[in-house]
Amino acid sequence: MYSQQKVKITNKHLDQYLLQAKKILNEYDLCDYCTGRLFAKKMGLLSHQLLGKKIKNLLHYKSTKNCYICKDILSNLTTIVNRILEKSSDYEFSTFVIGAILRPSVTDRDDIIRSKFKLQGIDSVKTAITQQLAKKFAKKTKTKVDFLCPDLTFTFNFKNDSCELQARTLILSGRYIKKIRGMPQKQTPCTNCKGRGCLECNYHGISKFTSIEGKISKLLFEKFNGTQTKITWIGGEDKNSLVLGNGRPFFAKLLNPKKRKTRLEKKFADDEIEIHNLKIISKIPKESIHFKSTIELSIFTEKKLNSKDLTSLKNLIKTPIVIYEKPNKRNQKSIYSVKFKKSSPKSFLFWITADGGLPIKRFVEGNNIQPNIAELIGHKCECKEFDFHKIDLINF
């Protein structure tokens, strides 16, 4: 990105600009960087410093005062580069970008000279500062500038002498299997900060890891040393449901990761959950993801079942399931297969493959859903448990 000066600066190059340079330097003390910056683009040269030094030598110009425009910021960037190096010492990265916040007086002085001497199409002092910082930092770290998607973004604030660093969010996809009952999908936020992140929760936004979200987050924190996770779930389950088979898909955003090249095993498992197929991806799909779920339901009835009560459930394959959410708003799901087995005089097991997002307990009990299981078998029903045996993505 930032190559070395390759064009030899000759007096012939400079003749047409020396008169203007002399006028500027007679009125304003400028450093080598700012002097060269005013003419480098017109001459097709890269090094502002070398050009500025050449101009001053030809004009026999010497000054002991600070640069009128940048107040010698450009001549003293090594200290700032060292601070940026220290700030990023714990991070893995191969690309970066550096921004700067300057005092308004610096840009105002730059504008004064550019306007007064009708200097058009030249780099601003802010651009020059960020380019020099990036050039020096890239050389020290053997990394590259990337303006579109950098691993690290630095902002050096010259107004309060501070440096901020932001690591690009890592996006991952995976699946989880839930092997025990009683574990919720989502983790309650830290009670002290309400999920914003604080010292008490180590800036994670959660202080416990007792849910599916907590388990996934803890794994990602350990692997990539990030601060917070934002998880997108492909469907959900009851606290007491199991998720078996191929597992439930999910997407996770990991904020401010310090590591980016961590090796991910095919499966992470303990006694409660398994996380598998975990991998880094470029983005979470913007469009809605459709999926089908194969679910086993344990249903209890108010009255005893006879042999004919369950046969009407076969009609669910032929009929759209209409879910009434709000007045004038409804949703529609389809069921693709059904299977049932009486397990006691007042209970039966029911297996279905259905569109994702079907509210299972409402579907069983008949709460604003048509048709529903209670209506079809003619008994008041209650779903005690339901477990997911397979979840298939349709359009991903």
XYZ file of C-alpha atoms in Angstrom:
396
model
C 0.000 0.000 0.000
C 2.682 2.428 1.015
C 5.733 1.857 -1.229
C 9.032 3.634 -0.990
C 9.801 6.806 -2.974
C 10.754 5.700 -6.492
C 10.752 8.960 -8.472
C 13.974 10.903 -8.291
C 13.282 14.504 -7.335
C 15.132 16.795 -9.750
C 15.365 20.572 -9.968
C 13.461 20.355 -13.260
C 10.529 18.812 -11.427
C 10.571 21.638 -8.909
C 11.144 24.736 -11.022
C 7.446 25.444 -11.617
C 6.574 25.060 -7.923
C 9.550 26.721 -6.203
C 8.185 30.244 -6.597
C 4.899 29.317 -4.964
C 6.711 27.330 -2.255
C 8.901 30.369 -1.530
C 5.843 32.592 -1.082
C 4.272 30.117 1.346
C 7.433 29.576 3.388
C 8.083 33.321 3.597
C 4.798 33.676 5.470
C 4.483 30.365 7.313
C 6.911 27.990 9.011
C 6.162 24.490 7.780
C 7.718 21.084 8.504
C 9.149 18.914 5.716
C 5.975 16.779 5.620
C 3.546 19.690 5.233
C 5.771 21.474 2.718
C 6.041 18.410 0.499
C 2.347 17.586 0.906
C 1.349 20.821 -0.823
C 3.034 19.764 -4.099
C 3.547 15.984 -4.018
C 0.351 14.976 -5.822
C 0.874 17.443 -8.663
C 4.365 16.057 -9.157
C 3.287 12.406 -8.914
C 5.519 11.779 -5.901
C 4.810 9.697 -2.803
C 7.181 10.920 -0.118
C 6.030 14.246 1.331
C 9.029 14.395 3.635
C 11.669 13.918 0.926
C 10.011 16.440 -1.358
C 9.645 19.007 1.427
C 13.264 18.597 2.424
C 14.383 19.048 -1.203
C 12.314 22.208 -1.612
C 13.742 23.716 1.576
C 17.322 22.896 0.543
C 16.856 24.561 -2.840
C 15.384 27.630 -1.176
C 18.040 27.620 1.569
C 15.149 27.686 4.028
C 15.729 27.038 7.728
C 13.325 27.364 10.641
C 13.448 26.515 14.334
C 9.754 27.099 14.950
C 7.000 24.490 15.104
C 5.098 23.754 11.907
C 2.294 26.290 11.478
C -0.191 23.615 10.282
C 0.439 20.393 12.214
C 2.498 21.747 15.129
C 5.097 19.058 14.311
C 2.675 16.143 14.736
C 3.907 14.690 11.443
C 7.527 14.910 12.526
C 6.891 13.100 15.811
C 4.700 10.108 14.999
C 7.057 7.432 16.330
C 5.751 7.802 19.892
C 2.174 7.456 18.680
C 3.016 4.394 16.601
C 4.584 2.804 19.679
C 1.408 3.471 21.642
C -0.687 1.858 18.901
C 1.681 -1.126 18.919
C 1.246 -1.472 22.667
C -2.538 -1.190 22.358
C -2.664 -4.020 19.809
C -0.050 -6.289 21.363
C -2.620 -8.868 22.553
C -4.477 -9.085 19.226
C -4.084 -11.388 16.238
C -4.552 -9.483 12.983
C -3.339 -9.226 9.420
C -5.153 -6.057 8.302
C -5.924 -2.731 9.940
C -6.974 0.864 9.374
C -6.046 3.969 11.369
C -8.212 7.054 11.816
C -7.480 10.316 13.604
C -9.397 13.004 15.449
C -7.642 16.373 15.250
C -8.194 19.643 17.001
C -10.309 21.918 14.754
C -7.506 24.492 14.827
C -5.190 22.092 12.934
C -7.601 21.583 10.043
C -8.502 25.283 10.083
C -4.858 26.277 9.579
C -4.526 23.745 6.794
C -7.610 25.183 5.087
C -6.267 28.711 5.403
C -3.094 27.906 3.437
C -4.870 25.758 0.843
C -7.412 28.533 0.225
C -5.016 31.462 0.338
C -2.593 29.945 -2.174
C -5.295 28.199 -4.249
C -3.902 24.727 -3.659
C -6.399 22.201 -4.984
C -6.400 18.390 -5.124
C -3.883 17.889 -2.323
C -4.093 15.563 0.669
C -5.446 17.141 3.830
C -3.288 17.242 6.942
C -5.570 14.609 8.508
C -5.060 12.274 5.536
C -1.305 12.821 5.709
C -1.205 11.986 9.420
C -3.229 8.773 9.081
C -1.205 7.690 6.030
C 2.094 8.195 7.836
C 0.837 6.362 10.921
C -0.395 3.469 8.770
C 2.854 3.311 6.805
C 4.976 3.127 9.946
C 2.625 0.687 11.717
C 2.424 -1.632 8.687
C 6.205 -1.770 8.489
C 6.532 -2.584 12.204
C 3.854 -5.307 12.217
C 4.215 -6.669 8.659
C 0.476 -6.236 8.151
C -1.627 -4.413 5.538
C -4.093 -1.558 5.418
C -7.648 -2.570 4.555
C -10.207 0.224 4.369
C -13.187 -2.063 3.685
C -12.952 -4.877 6.234
C -9.962 -4.478 8.586
C -9.293 -6.864 11.457
C -8.453 -3.893 13.704
C -9.620 -0.279 13.570
C -7.590 2.318 15.478
C -8.706 5.851 16.237
C -6.087 8.169 17.689
C -7.584 11.246 19.312
C -5.099 14.114 19.260
C -7.547 16.281 21.218
C -7.273 14.215 24.402
C -4.204 12.108 23.530
C -6.041 8.784 23.598
C -6.128 5.710 21.380
C -9.176 3.514 20.818
C -9.086 0.051 19.275
C -11.974 -1.927 17.827
C -11.545 -5.491 16.592
C -13.771 -6.650 13.734
C -16.618 -8.835 14.954
C -16.218 -12.557 14.316
C -19.281 -14.341 12.935
C -19.700 -18.067 13.482
C -22.268 -20.732 12.747
C -22.806 -24.076 14.410
C -25.308 -26.499 15.918
C -25.987 -27.568 19.477
C -27.413 -30.710 21.047
C -29.092 -30.360 24.429
C -28.869 -33.551 26.477
C -30.563 -32.559 29.755
C -33.886 -31.068 30.771
C -34.228 -27.886 32.792
C -31.700 -25.743 30.861
C -33.067 -22.588 29.176
C -31.958 -21.482 25.744
C -31.214 -17.865 26.734
C -29.031 -16.608 29.561
C -30.283 -13.978 31.984
C -28.186 -10.771 31.725
C -25.835 -9.502 34.396
C -27.936 -7.974 37.187
C -25.459 -5.148 37.684
C -25.292 -3.808 34.104
C -28.438 -5.375 32.561
C -26.365 -6.901 29.768
C -24.380 -3.825 28.714
C -21.089 -5.152 30.104
C -19.314 -4.098 33.298
C -16.336 -4.953 35.487
C -18.445 -7.299 37.603
C -19.290 -9.561 34.625
C -15.905 -9.054 32.928
C -17.738 -6.966 30.298
C -19.520 -10.060 28.952
C -23.031 -8.808 29.737
C -23.709 -12.182 31.408
C -22.248 -13.323 34.718
C -23.376 -16.971 34.647
C -23.065 -19.710 32.030
C -26.021 -21.928 32.915
C -27.951 -21.843 29.630
C -27.363 -22.822 26.017
C -26.428 -19.198 25.302
C -24.113 -19.178 28.309
C -22.390 -22.424 27.284
C -21.853 -21.237 23.684
C -20.635 -17.833 24.883
C -18.197 -19.332 27.375
C -16.685 -21.530 24.661
C -16.250 -18.563 22.307
C -14.760 -16.394 25.060
C -12.207 -19.105 25.830
C -11.333 -19.757 22.183
C -11.216 -16.196 20.847
C -10.970 -14.010 23.970
C -13.879 -11.747 22.976
C -16.080 -9.583 25.162
C -19.734 -10.282 24.281
C -21.787 -12.584 22.081
C -24.973 -11.860 20.138
C -26.680 -15.114 19.158
C -29.262 -15.590 16.406
C -31.335 -18.702 17.075
C -32.889 -20.868 14.371
C -36.021 -21.643 16.359
C -36.279 -22.323 20.053
C -37.331 -24.933 22.544
C -38.887 -25.196 25.957
C -36.650 -25.163 29.029
C -37.456 -28.853 29.597
C -37.101 -29.939 25.956
C -34.205 -31.970 24.591
C -32.524 -31.167 21.273
C -31.184 -34.356 19.735
C -30.196 -35.700 16.309
C -28.328 -33.191 14.154
C -28.875 -30.378 16.670
C -30.293 -26.863 16.417
C -28.474 -24.394 14.119
C -27.393 -20.994 15.418
C -25.324 -17.978 14.409
C -23.113 -16.056 16.830
C -21.461 -12.645 16.671
C -18.404 -12.362 18.900
C -17.513 -8.772 19.730
C -13.931 -7.509 20.037
C -12.097 -10.851 19.652
C -8.386 -10.808 20.430
C -7.739 -14.095 18.638
C -8.776 -14.866 15.060
C -6.816 -17.976 14.076
C -7.967 -20.418 16.740
C -8.343 -24.035 15.662
C -11.902 -25.284 16.133
C -12.504 -28.953 16.864
C -15.390 -30.725 15.128
C -17.200 -31.208 18.426
C -17.165 -29.670 21.907
C -19.076 -31.725 24.470
C -19.813 -32.040 28.168
C -22.527 -33.841 30.146
C -25.132 -31.217 29.256
C -24.627 -30.074 25.667
C -22.658 -30.688 22.482
C -21.598 -27.947 20.086
C -20.525 -29.126 16.654
C -19.894 -27.836 13.114
C -18.650 -24.578 14.648
C -16.953 -22.457 11.989
C -16.194 -18.851 11.085
C -18.380 -17.426 8.290
C -18.421 -14.084 6.477
C -21.917 -12.925 7.451
C -25.292 -13.900 8.862
C -27.919 -14.260 6.119
C -30.208 -11.229 5.952
C -33.131 -13.140 4.506
C -35.401 -15.246 6.720
C -34.162 -18.820 7.137
C -36.837 -21.479 6.719
C -36.491 -24.827 8.446
C -38.374 -28.012 9.324
C -38.356 -29.744 12.703
C -39.066 -33.351 13.605
C -40.570 -33.286 17.103
C -41.694 -35.885 19.622
C -44.580 -34.780 21.864
C -45.778 -36.397 25.077
C -49.492 -35.546 25.365
C -51.919 -36.199 28.230
C -55.707 -36.088 27.836
C -58.482 -35.279 30.285
C -60.487 -38.397 29.363
C -59.590 -41.902 28.350
C -58.702 -42.451 24.712
C -60.381 -45.011 22.520
C -58.859 -46.591 19.431
C -60.526 -44.122 17.033
C -59.638 -40.867 18.792
C -56.141 -40.607 17.314
C -56.908 -41.493 13.684
C -58.183 -37.978 12.937
C -54.635 -36.660 13.535
C -53.687 -37.999 10.097
C -55.720 -35.144 8.578
C -53.116 -32.639 9.792
C -50.968 -33.437 6.756
C -53.700 -32.201 4.425
C -54.630 -29.024 6.312
C -52.630 -25.774 6.782
C -52.187 -24.872 10.447
C -53.386 -21.276 10.929
C -51.918 -19.390 13.908
C -53.827 -16.296 15.036
C -51.306 -13.939 16.607
C -53.088 -10.580 16.840
C -56.301 -9.094 15.467
C -56.071 -9.109 11.662
C -52.736 -10.925 11.798
C -52.191 -14.612 11.264
C -49.453 -17.019 10.311
C -49.568 -20.351 8.536
C -47.519 -23.536 8.972
C -47.575 -26.951 7.356
C -47.178 -30.440 8.799
C -45.476 -32.976 6.528
C -45.697 -36.228 8.509
C -47.463 -37.552 11.599
C -47.102 -40.673 13.702
C -48.710 -41.559 17.028
C -48.694 -44.255 19.686
C -50.968 -44.648 22.690
C -48.834 -44.936 25.822
C -51.534 -45.134 28.529
C -55.334 -44.807 28.752
C -54.943 -40.998 29.014
C -51.712 -40.286 27.145
C -50.017 -40.797 23.796
C -46.784 -40.041 21.994
C -47.015 -37.937 18.843
C -44.270 -37.416 16.240
C -44.538 -34.688 13.602
C -42.360 -33.056 10.984
C -43.491 -29.458 10.665
C -42.407 -25.993 9.558
C -40.194 -24.267 12.089
C -41.867 -21.799 14.385
C -44.979 -23.835 15.180
C -45.936 -23.022 18.819
C -46.151 -26.577 20.113
C -48.090 -26.183 23.366
C -50.655 -23.866 21.791
C -51.022 -26.320 18.910
C -51.779 -29.125 21.364
C -54.128 -27.185 23.621
C -55.940 -25.226 20.910
C -55.014 -21.692 21.941
C -55.820 -19.550 18.863
C -54.632 -22.223 16.433
C -56.810 -24.006 13.877
C -56.856 -26.968 13.537
C -55.364 -28.211 16.814
C -54.883 -31.567 18.497
C -57.445 -31.118 21.300
C -60.120 -30.229 18.751
C -59.310 -33.152 16.452
C -59.385 -35.895 19.113
C -62.253 -34.307 21.048
C -60.481 -34.210 24.421
C -58.824 -31.467 26.446
C -55.076 -31.990 26.000
C -51.847 -30.921 27.645
C -48.319 -31.263 26.257
C -46.073 -32.323 29.120
C -42.836 -32.501 27.127
C -41.645 -32.124 23.568
C -38.198 -32.966 22.179
C -36.538 -32.109 18.875
C -35.059 -35.063 16.975
C -34.044 -33.324 13.740
C -33.853 -29.782 12.391
C -33.261 -29.237 8.676
C -32.536 -25.901 7.029
C -34.444 -25.411 3.790
C -32.904 -22.373 2.116
C -29.380 -22.166 3.575
